[in-house]
Amino acid sequence: MSGTMTPDALEARLRQVGETRYHHLHPFHELLHAGTLNRGQVQAWALNRYYYQRGIPIKDATILSRMEDPALRRVWRQRIIDHDGSDDRRGGIEKWLALATGVGLDAAYVTSCRGILPATRFAVDAYVQLVRERPLLEAIASSLTELFSPGIISTRVRGMLAGYDFVTAETLAYFDARLDQAPRDAEFALDHVKRHARTSEQQAAVIDALETKCAILWTQLDALYFAYVAPRLPPPGAFRPDDLAPPDPAPVAPPR
């Protein structure tokens, strides 16, 4: 990238990342939202996504620990409360566990994280590593996938309620609060990035951070697709739903 962009041009470039790289475009999500997965495949998604949900407040606590400005910390710590909850309010992790049990998984099995895919663990842990090791501005920029989440949430809720008779509005209650929380958080992070990414090098770095976060989300869906859709080969130790169909037979070579 050559030359320094205006703040508005930087925002446009960041939004372009979402249009071309955000995981709403992934084939697994297209199947999920179309209601064409079976119960076991939806369970696999809920189980593996739990590990990501569990990692979000760890990621945000890592970012928080690097902030020297008390005003910035006061705003950012709300993200941790949103996911961990409080004495009088369920947080996102608890709500996601309710989603997972709502589609038929055992709560103790979900929270043990024993059955998650190795790629899920690797990707989520890589996200925490990213915000720990990259400059704070880039760590904040990586959260900007929240710019794009309200659209996928609306599509997901509508599609899952229409497509799966084992899913109810109560099952998907996690997403209700996110329709307000995600835009609030994204607006704050976007404003911060636009004000502090002043050089072309900083602007290129924050774009790269957002692209990397999109790749982390995409990788998780690649793993789900490979293990549970095609060729349906979950690795040893991973969750195996009761209705997992056998893999497609290997193609037979034509006779010579």
PDB file of C-alpha atoms in Angstrom:
ATOM      1  CA  MET A   1       0.000   0.000   0.000  1.00  0.00           C
ATOM      2  CA  SER A   2       1.433   3.368  -1.000  1.00  0.00           C
ATOM      3  CA  GLY A   3       0.504   6.679   0.586  1.00  0.00           C
ATOM      4  CA  THR A   4      -1.453   7.444   3.704  1.00  0.00           C
ATOM      5  CA  MET A   5      -5.229   7.121   3.498  1.00  0.00           C
ATOM      6  CA  THR A   6      -7.714   9.504   5.013  1.00  0.00           C
ATOM      7  CA  PRO A   7      -9.623   8.063   8.004  1.00  0.00           C
ATOM      8  CA  ASP A   8     -12.700   7.594   5.839  1.00  0.00           C
ATOM      9  CA  ALA A   9     -10.700   5.840   3.123  1.00  0.00           C
ATOM     10  CA  LEU A  10      -9.217   3.560   5.770  1.00  0.00           C
ATOM     11  CA  GLU A  11     -12.700   2.708   7.008  1.00  0.00           C
ATOM     12  CA  ALA A  12     -13.791   1.903   3.469  1.00  0.00           C
ATOM     13  CA  ARG A  13     -10.795  -0.396   3.055  1.00  0.00           C
ATOM     14  CA  LEU A  14     -11.538  -2.162   6.340  1.00  0.00           C
ATOM     15  CA  ARG A  15     -15.152  -2.667   5.330  1.00  0.00           C
ATOM     16  CA  GLN A  16     -13.973  -4.110   2.028  1.00  0.00           C
ATOM     17  CA  VAL A  17     -12.125  -6.772   4.003  1.00  0.00           C
ATOM     18  CA  GLY A  18     -15.437  -7.830   5.496  1.00  0.00           C
ATOM     19  CA  GLU A  19     -17.183  -7.886   2.141  1.00  0.00           C
ATOM     20  CA  THR A  20     -14.605 -10.247   0.659  1.00  0.00           C
ATOM     21  CA  ARG A  21     -13.184 -12.244   3.586  1.00  0.00           C
ATOM     22  CA  TYR A  22     -15.706 -12.434   6.429  1.00  0.00           C
ATOM     23  CA  HIS A  23     -16.979 -15.924   7.198  1.00  0.00           C
ATOM     24  CA  HIS A  24     -20.558 -15.199   6.166  1.00  0.00           C
ATOM     25  CA  LEU A  25     -19.296 -16.282   2.741  1.00  0.00           C
ATOM     26  CA  HIS A  26     -18.115 -19.709   3.911  1.00  0.00           C
ATOM     27  CA  PRO A  27     -19.983 -22.736   2.492  1.00  0.00           C
ATOM     28  CA  PHE A  28     -20.523 -24.167   5.984  1.00  0.00           C
ATOM     29  CA  HIS A  29     -22.402 -21.069   7.062  1.00  0.00           C
ATOM     30  CA  GLU A  30     -24.430 -21.110   3.867  1.00  0.00           C
ATOM     31  CA  LEU A  31     -25.534 -24.664   4.711  1.00  0.00           C
ATOM     32  CA  LEU A  32     -26.186 -23.803   8.356  1.00  0.00           C
ATOM     33  CA  HIS A  33     -28.322 -20.797   7.514  1.00  0.00           C
ATOM     34  CA  ALA A  34     -30.201 -22.630   4.754  1.00  0.00           C
ATOM     35  CA  GLY A  35     -31.343 -25.280   7.235  1.00  0.00           C
ATOM     36  CA  THR A  36     -29.738 -28.115   5.264  1.00  0.00           C
ATOM     37  CA  LEU A  37     -27.406 -29.510   7.944  1.00  0.00           C
ATOM     38  CA  ASN A  38     -28.485 -32.414  10.126  1.00  0.00           C
ATOM     39  CA  ARG A  39     -28.654 -32.231  13.915  1.00  0.00           C
ATOM     40  CA  GLY A  40     -25.195 -33.731  14.401  1.00  0.00           C
ATOM     41  CA  GLN A  41     -23.610 -31.169  12.123  1.00  0.00           C
ATOM     42  CA  VAL A  42     -25.323 -28.339  13.987  1.00  0.00           C
ATOM     43  CA  GLN A  43     -24.126 -29.869  17.259  1.00  0.00           C
ATOM     44  CA  ALA A  44     -20.557 -29.960  15.932  1.00  0.00           C
ATOM     45  CA  TRP A  45     -20.810 -26.267  15.063  1.00  0.00           C
ATOM     46  CA  ALA A  46     -22.199 -25.357  18.494  1.00  0.00           C
ATOM     47  CA  LEU A  47     -19.565 -27.432  20.299  1.00  0.00           C
ATOM     48  CA  ASN A  48     -16.600 -25.993  18.427  1.00  0.00           C
ATOM     49  CA  ARG A  49     -17.940 -22.457  18.572  1.00  0.00           C
ATOM     50  CA  TYR A  50     -18.137 -22.795  22.365  1.00  0.00           C
ATOM     51  CA  TYR A  51     -14.332 -22.892  22.492  1.00  0.00           C
ATOM     52  CA  TYR A  52     -14.248 -19.645  20.532  1.00  0.00           C
ATOM     53  CA  GLN A  53     -16.845 -18.049  22.811  1.00  0.00           C
ATOM     54  CA  ARG A  54     -14.839 -19.143  25.840  1.00  0.00           C
ATOM     55  CA  GLY A  55     -11.740 -17.535  24.358  1.00  0.00           C
ATOM     56  CA  ILE A  56     -13.296 -14.112  23.705  1.00  0.00           C
ATOM     57  CA  PRO A  57     -13.039 -12.734  27.273  1.00  0.00           C
ATOM     58  CA  ILE A  58      -9.533 -14.206  27.537  1.00  0.00           C
ATOM     59  CA  LYS A  59      -8.660 -12.304  24.378  1.00  0.00           C
ATOM     60  CA  ASP A  60     -10.238  -9.114  25.703  1.00  0.00           C
ATOM     61  CA  ALA A  61      -8.543  -9.464  29.092  1.00  0.00           C
ATOM     62  CA  THR A  62      -5.241  -9.785  27.247  1.00  0.00           C
ATOM     63  CA  ILE A  63      -5.938  -6.576  25.333  1.00  0.00           C
ATOM     64  CA  LEU A  64      -7.102  -4.861  28.519  1.00  0.00           C
ATOM     65  CA  SER A  65      -3.863  -5.723  30.304  1.00  0.00           C
ATOM     66  CA  ARG A  66      -1.922  -3.839  27.638  1.00  0.00           C
ATOM     67  CA  MET A  67      -3.914  -0.608  27.861  1.00  0.00           C
ATOM     68  CA  GLU A  68      -2.264   2.176  29.842  1.00  0.00           C
ATOM     69  CA  ASP A  69      -5.150   4.637  29.470  1.00  0.00           C
ATOM     70  CA  PRO A  70      -7.757   4.143  32.247  1.00  0.00           C
ATOM     71  CA  ALA A  71     -10.494   5.650  30.056  1.00  0.00           C
ATOM     72  CA  LEU A  72      -9.771   3.093  27.352  1.00  0.00           C
ATOM     73  CA  ARG A  73      -9.762   0.271  29.884  1.00  0.00           C
ATOM     74  CA  ARG A  74     -13.117   1.367  31.302  1.00  0.00           C
ATOM     75  CA  VAL A  75     -14.732   1.017  27.899  1.00  0.00           C
ATOM     76  CA  TRP A  76     -13.008  -2.215  26.910  1.00  0.00           C
ATOM     77  CA  ARG A  77     -13.756  -4.101  30.116  1.00  0.00           C
ATOM     78  CA  GLN A  78     -17.474  -4.075  29.245  1.00  0.00           C
ATOM     79  CA  ARG A  79     -16.676  -6.669  26.607  1.00  0.00           C
ATOM     80  CA  ILE A  80     -15.466  -9.055  29.313  1.00  0.00           C
ATOM     81  CA  ILE A  81     -18.609  -8.497  31.381  1.00  0.00           C
ATOM     82  CA  ASP A  82     -20.771  -9.104  28.318  1.00  0.00           C
ATOM     83  CA  HIS A  83     -19.262 -12.548  27.841  1.00  0.00           C
ATOM     84  CA  ASP A  84     -18.488 -13.600  31.419  1.00  0.00           C
ATOM     85  CA  GLY A  85     -21.729 -12.202  32.812  1.00  0.00           C
ATOM     86  CA  SER A  86     -22.300 -10.749  36.260  1.00  0.00           C
ATOM     87  CA  ASP A  87     -24.100 -11.665  39.477  1.00  0.00           C
ATOM     88  CA  ASP A  88     -27.454 -10.626  38.045  1.00  0.00           C
ATOM     89  CA  ARG A  89     -27.049 -11.194  34.300  1.00  0.00           C
ATOM     90  CA  ARG A  90     -26.130 -14.158  32.116  1.00  0.00           C
ATOM     91  CA  GLY A  91     -23.122 -13.601  29.911  1.00  0.00           C
ATOM     92  CA  GLY A  92     -22.423 -14.766  26.408  1.00  0.00           C
ATOM     93  CA  ILE A  93     -20.571 -17.913  27.464  1.00  0.00           C
ATOM     94  CA  GLU A  94     -23.486 -19.111  29.580  1.00  0.00           C
ATOM     95  CA  LYS A  95     -25.920 -18.299  26.785  1.00  0.00           C
ATOM     96  CA  TRP A  96     -23.814 -20.205  24.262  1.00  0.00           C
ATOM     97  CA  LEU A  97     -23.738 -23.199  26.585  1.00  0.00           C
ATOM     98  CA  ALA A  98     -27.541 -22.996  26.647  1.00  0.00           C
ATOM     99  CA  LEU A  99     -27.492 -22.995  22.837  1.00  0.00           C
ATOM    100  CA  ALA A 100     -25.272 -26.080  22.804  1.00  0.00           C
ATOM    101  CA  THR A 101     -27.462 -27.987  25.252  1.00  0.00           C
ATOM    102  CA  GLY A 102     -30.525 -26.752  23.396  1.00  0.00           C
ATOM    103  CA  VAL A 103     -29.409 -28.625  20.282  1.00  0.00           C
ATOM    104  CA  GLY A 104     -28.859 -31.784  22.311  1.00  0.00           C
ATOM    105  CA  LEU A 105     -25.313 -31.705  23.684  1.00  0.00           C
ATOM    106  CA  ASP A 106     -24.354 -32.548  27.262  1.00  0.00           C
ATOM    107  CA  ALA A 107     -23.239 -29.455  29.190  1.00  0.00           C
ATOM    108  CA  ALA A 108     -20.329 -31.168  30.950  1.00  0.00           C
ATOM    109  CA  TYR A 109     -19.047 -32.494  27.631  1.00  0.00           C
ATOM    110  CA  VAL A 110     -19.255 -29.058  26.033  1.00  0.00           C
ATOM    111  CA  THR A 111     -17.425 -27.258  28.840  1.00  0.00           C
ATOM    112  CA  SER A 112     -14.706 -29.925  28.933  1.00  0.00           C
ATOM    113  CA  CYS A 113     -13.803 -28.997  25.323  1.00  0.00           C
ATOM    114  CA  ARG A 114     -12.663 -32.601  24.850  1.00  0.00           C
ATOM    115  CA  GLY A 115     -14.426 -33.059  21.543  1.00  0.00           C
ATOM    116  CA  ILE A 116     -13.421 -29.900  19.722  1.00  0.00           C
ATOM    117  CA  LEU A 117     -11.424 -30.131  16.523  1.00  0.00           C
ATOM    118  CA  PRO A 118      -7.654 -29.582  16.757  1.00  0.00           C
ATOM    119  CA  ALA A 119      -7.945 -26.808  14.166  1.00  0.00           C
ATOM    120  CA  THR A 120     -10.511 -25.031  16.339  1.00  0.00           C
ATOM    121  CA  ARG A 121      -8.144 -25.050  19.302  1.00  0.00           C
ATOM    122  CA  PHE A 122      -5.240 -23.932  17.138  1.00  0.00           C
ATOM    123  CA  ALA A 123      -7.196 -21.071  15.539  1.00  0.00           C
ATOM    124  CA  VAL A 124      -8.672 -19.683  18.764  1.00  0.00           C
ATOM    125  CA  ASP A 125      -5.355 -19.914  20.577  1.00  0.00           C
ATOM    126  CA  ALA A 126      -3.738 -18.135  17.632  1.00  0.00           C
ATOM    127  CA  TYR A 127      -6.196 -15.271  18.075  1.00  0.00           C
ATOM    128  CA  VAL A 128      -5.215 -14.857  21.717  1.00  0.00           C
ATOM    129  CA  GLN A 129      -1.572 -14.985  20.657  1.00  0.00           C
ATOM    130  CA  LEU A 130      -2.192 -12.306  18.035  1.00  0.00           C
ATOM    131  CA  VAL A 131      -3.582  -9.790  20.540  1.00  0.00           C
ATOM    132  CA  ARG A 132      -0.800 -10.615  22.989  1.00  0.00           C
ATOM    133  CA  GLU A 133       2.092 -10.158  20.605  1.00  0.00           C
ATOM    134  CA  ARG A 134       1.085  -7.587  18.003  1.00  0.00           C
ATOM    135  CA  PRO A 135       1.010  -3.845  18.745  1.00  0.00           C
ATOM    136  CA  LEU A 136      -2.070  -2.753  20.704  1.00  0.00           C
ATOM    137  CA  LEU A 137      -3.503  -0.861  17.735  1.00  0.00           C
ATOM    138  CA  GLU A 138      -3.461  -4.029  15.647  1.00  0.00           C
ATOM    139  CA  ALA A 139      -4.965  -6.053  18.497  1.00  0.00           C
ATOM    140  CA  ILE A 140      -7.862  -3.610  18.654  1.00  0.00           C
ATOM    141  CA  ALA A 141      -8.234  -3.653  14.862  1.00  0.00           C
ATOM    142  CA  SER A 142      -8.566  -7.437  14.881  1.00  0.00           C
ATOM    143  CA  SER A 143     -11.866  -7.047  16.737  1.00  0.00           C
ATOM    144  CA  LEU A 144     -13.396  -5.161  13.809  1.00  0.00           C
ATOM    145  CA  THR A 145     -15.023  -8.311  12.471  1.00  0.00           C
ATOM    146  CA  GLU A 146     -17.846  -7.096  14.730  1.00  0.00           C
ATOM    147  CA  LEU A 147     -18.576  -4.534  12.030  1.00  0.00           C
ATOM    148  CA  PHE A 148     -19.940  -7.350   9.927  1.00  0.00           C
ATOM    149  CA  SER A 149     -21.610  -9.585  12.516  1.00  0.00           C
ATOM    150  CA  PRO A 150     -25.101  -8.004  12.765  1.00  0.00           C
ATOM    151  CA  GLY A 151     -25.899  -9.036   9.207  1.00  0.00           C
ATOM    152  CA  ILE A 152     -24.845 -12.641   9.686  1.00  0.00           C
ATOM    153  CA  ILE A 153     -26.690 -12.819  13.025  1.00  0.00           C
ATOM    154  CA  SER A 154     -29.984 -11.800  11.440  1.00  0.00           C
ATOM    155  CA  THR A 155     -29.515 -14.278   8.602  1.00  0.00           C
ATOM    156  CA  ARG A 156     -28.520 -17.049  11.007  1.00  0.00           C
ATOM    157  CA  VAL A 157     -31.419 -16.644  13.406  1.00  0.00           C
ATOM    158  CA  ARG A 158     -33.984 -16.407  10.636  1.00  0.00           C
ATOM    159  CA  GLY A 159     -32.563 -19.379   8.750  1.00  0.00           C
ATOM    160  CA  MET A 160     -32.088 -21.656  11.741  1.00  0.00           C
ATOM    161  CA  LEU A 161     -35.560 -21.031  13.108  1.00  0.00           C
ATOM    162  CA  ALA A 162     -37.041 -21.802   9.728  1.00  0.00           C
ATOM    163  CA  GLY A 163     -34.834 -24.783   8.932  1.00  0.00           C
ATOM    164  CA  TYR A 164     -34.448 -26.796  12.135  1.00  0.00           C
ATOM    165  CA  ASP A 165     -37.360 -28.106  14.171  1.00  0.00           C
ATOM    166  CA  PHE A 166     -35.013 -28.723  17.135  1.00  0.00           C
ATOM    167  CA  VAL A 167     -34.034 -25.024  17.364  1.00  0.00           C
ATOM    168  CA  THR A 168     -36.175 -22.429  19.155  1.00  0.00           C
ATOM    169  CA  ALA A 169     -35.908 -18.707  19.745  1.00  0.00           C
ATOM    170  CA  GLU A 170     -34.858 -19.494  23.315  1.00  0.00           C
ATOM    171  CA  THR A 171     -32.063 -21.711  22.006  1.00  0.00           C
ATOM    172  CA  LEU A 172     -30.696 -18.766  20.007  1.00  0.00           C
ATOM    173  CA  ALA A 173     -31.053 -16.198  22.821  1.00  0.00           C
ATOM    174  CA  TYR A 174     -27.292 -15.576  22.723  1.00  0.00           C
ATOM    175  CA  PHE A 175     -27.733 -13.541  19.554  1.00  0.00           C
ATOM    176  CA  ASP A 176     -30.336 -11.145  20.970  1.00  0.00           C
ATOM    177  CA  ALA A 177     -27.839  -9.091  22.970  1.00  0.00           C
ATOM    178  CA  ARG A 178     -25.161  -9.306  20.283  1.00  0.00           C
ATOM    179  CA  LEU A 179     -27.310  -7.269  17.911  1.00  0.00           C
ATOM    180  CA  ASP A 180     -26.707  -4.311  20.244  1.00  0.00           C
ATOM    181  CA  GLN A 181     -23.321  -5.197  21.728  1.00  0.00           C
ATOM    182  CA  ALA A 182     -21.455  -5.873  18.501  1.00  0.00           C
ATOM    183  CA  PRO A 183     -22.295  -2.534  16.794  1.00  0.00           C
ATOM    184  CA  ARG A 184     -21.469  -0.653  20.005  1.00  0.00           C
ATOM    185  CA  ASP A 185     -18.094  -2.351  20.313  1.00  0.00           C
ATOM    186  CA  ALA A 186     -17.315  -2.076  16.618  1.00  0.00           C
ATOM    187  CA  GLU A 187     -18.095   1.642  16.520  1.00  0.00           C
ATOM    188  CA  PHE A 188     -15.719   2.302  19.401  1.00  0.00           C
ATOM    189  CA  ALA A 189     -12.904   0.174  17.959  1.00  0.00           C
ATOM    190  CA  LEU A 190     -13.327   1.658  14.482  1.00  0.00           C
ATOM    191  CA  ASP A 191     -13.133   5.194  15.826  1.00  0.00           C
ATOM    192  CA  HIS A 192      -9.987   4.294  17.770  1.00  0.00           C
ATOM    193  CA  VAL A 193      -8.320   2.737  14.731  1.00  0.00           C
ATOM    194  CA  LYS A 194      -9.216   5.637  12.446  1.00  0.00           C
ATOM    195  CA  ARG A 195      -7.782   8.159  14.910  1.00  0.00           C
ATOM    196  CA  HIS A 196      -4.572   6.286  15.715  1.00  0.00           C
ATOM    197  CA  ALA A 197      -3.583   4.611  12.441  1.00  0.00           C
ATOM    198  CA  ARG A 198      -1.937   7.710  11.047  1.00  0.00           C
ATOM    199  CA  THR A 199       0.900   6.383   8.889  1.00  0.00           C
ATOM    200  CA  SER A 200       0.698   4.160   5.837  1.00  0.00           C
ATOM    201  CA  GLU A 201       2.585   1.487   7.765  1.00  0.00           C
ATOM    202  CA  GLN A 202       0.092   1.566  10.639  1.00  0.00           C
ATOM    203  CA  GLN A 203      -2.822   1.505   8.233  1.00  0.00           C
ATOM    204  CA  ALA A 204      -1.407  -1.485   6.375  1.00  0.00           C
ATOM    205  CA  ALA A 205      -0.875  -3.231   9.719  1.00  0.00           C
ATOM    206  CA  VAL A 206      -4.435  -2.745  10.948  1.00  0.00           C
ATOM    207  CA  ILE A 207      -5.809  -3.998   7.629  1.00  0.00           C
ATOM    208  CA  ASP A 208      -3.584  -7.047   7.923  1.00  0.00           C
ATOM    209  CA  ALA A 209      -4.760  -7.637  11.500  1.00  0.00           C
ATOM    210  CA  LEU A 210      -8.380  -7.662  10.362  1.00  0.00           C
ATOM    211  CA  GLU A 211      -7.567  -9.954   7.435  1.00  0.00           C
ATOM    212  CA  THR A 212      -5.792 -12.306   9.840  1.00  0.00           C
ATOM    213  CA  LYS A 213      -8.814 -12.369  12.148  1.00  0.00           C
ATOM    214  CA  CYS A 214     -11.040 -13.188   9.185  1.00  0.00           C
ATOM    215  CA  ALA A 215      -8.663 -16.028   8.279  1.00  0.00           C
ATOM    216  CA  ILE A 216      -8.880 -17.353  11.843  1.00  0.00           C
ATOM    217  CA  LEU A 217     -12.678 -17.444  11.630  1.00  0.00           C
ATOM    218  CA  TRP A 218     -12.557 -19.010   8.166  1.00  0.00           C
ATOM    219  CA  THR A 219     -10.139 -21.712   9.327  1.00  0.00           C
ATOM    220  CA  GLN A 220     -12.559 -22.845  12.008  1.00  0.00           C
ATOM    221  CA  LEU A 221     -15.275 -23.353   9.404  1.00  0.00           C
ATOM    222  CA  ASP A 222     -12.894 -25.132   7.040  1.00  0.00           C
ATOM    223  CA  ALA A 223     -12.241 -27.643   9.813  1.00  0.00           C
ATOM    224  CA  LEU A 224     -15.952 -28.129  10.495  1.00  0.00           C
ATOM    225  CA  TYR A 225     -16.693 -28.622   6.807  1.00  0.00           C
ATOM    226  CA  PHE A 226     -13.919 -31.184   6.351  1.00  0.00           C
ATOM    227  CA  ALA A 227     -14.838 -33.131   9.482  1.00  0.00           C
ATOM    228  CA  TYR A 228     -18.628 -33.090   9.270  1.00  0.00           C
ATOM    229  CA  VAL A 229     -19.785 -32.185   5.740  1.00  0.00           C
ATOM    230  CA  ALA A 230     -17.261 -33.453   3.192  1.00  0.00           C
ATOM    231  CA  PRO A 231     -15.394 -35.744   3.248  1.00  0.00           C
ATOM    232  CA  ARG A 232     -16.749 -36.235   6.815  1.00  0.00           C
ATOM    233  CA  LEU A 233     -13.516 -37.318   8.482  1.00  0.00           C
ATOM    234  CA  PRO A 234     -13.418 -36.082  12.092  1.00  0.00           C
ATOM    235  CA  PRO A 235      -9.971 -36.679  13.607  1.00  0.00           C
ATOM    236  CA  PRO A 236      -9.352 -39.071  16.512  1.00  0.00           C
ATOM    237  CA  GLY A 237     -10.844 -37.806  19.756  1.00  0.00           C
ATOM    238  CA  ALA A 238     -13.165 -35.318  18.080  1.00  0.00           C
ATOM    239  CA  PHE A 239     -16.930 -35.261  18.529  1.00  0.00           C
ATOM    240  CA  ARG A 240     -18.725 -37.871  16.452  1.00  0.00           C
ATOM    241  CA  PRO A 241     -22.475 -37.270  16.268  1.00  0.00           C
ATOM    242  CA  ASP A 242     -24.805 -40.241  16.127  1.00  0.00           C
ATOM    243  CA  ASP A 243     -26.127 -39.214  12.723  1.00  0.00           C
ATOM    244  CA  LEU A 244     -22.740 -38.697  11.095  1.00  0.00           C
ATOM    245  CA  ALA A 245     -23.033 -40.334   7.714  1.00  0.00           C
ATOM    246  CA  PRO A 246     -20.123 -42.445   6.505  1.00  0.00           C
ATOM    247  CA  PRO A 247     -17.686 -40.699   4.171  1.00  0.00           C
ATOM    248  CA  ASP A 248     -18.322 -40.877   0.467  1.00  0.00           C
ATOM    249  CA  PRO A 249     -16.635 -43.928  -1.057  1.00  0.00           C
ATOM    250  CA  ALA A 250     -13.341 -43.343  -2.750  1.00  0.00           C
ATOM    251  CA  PRO A 251     -13.700 -43.019  -6.521  1.00  0.00           C
ATOM    252  CA  VAL A 252     -13.042 -46.241  -8.402  1.00  0.00           C
ATOM    253  CA  ALA A 253     -10.480 -46.053 -11.168  1.00  0.00           C
ATOM    254  CA  PRO A 254     -11.913 -46.934 -14.559  1.00  0.00           C
ATOM    255  CA  PRO A 255     -10.819 -50.294 -16.023  1.00  0.00           C
ATOM    256  CA  ARG A 256      -7.905 -50.173 -18.371  1.00  0.00           C
TER     257      ARG A 256
END
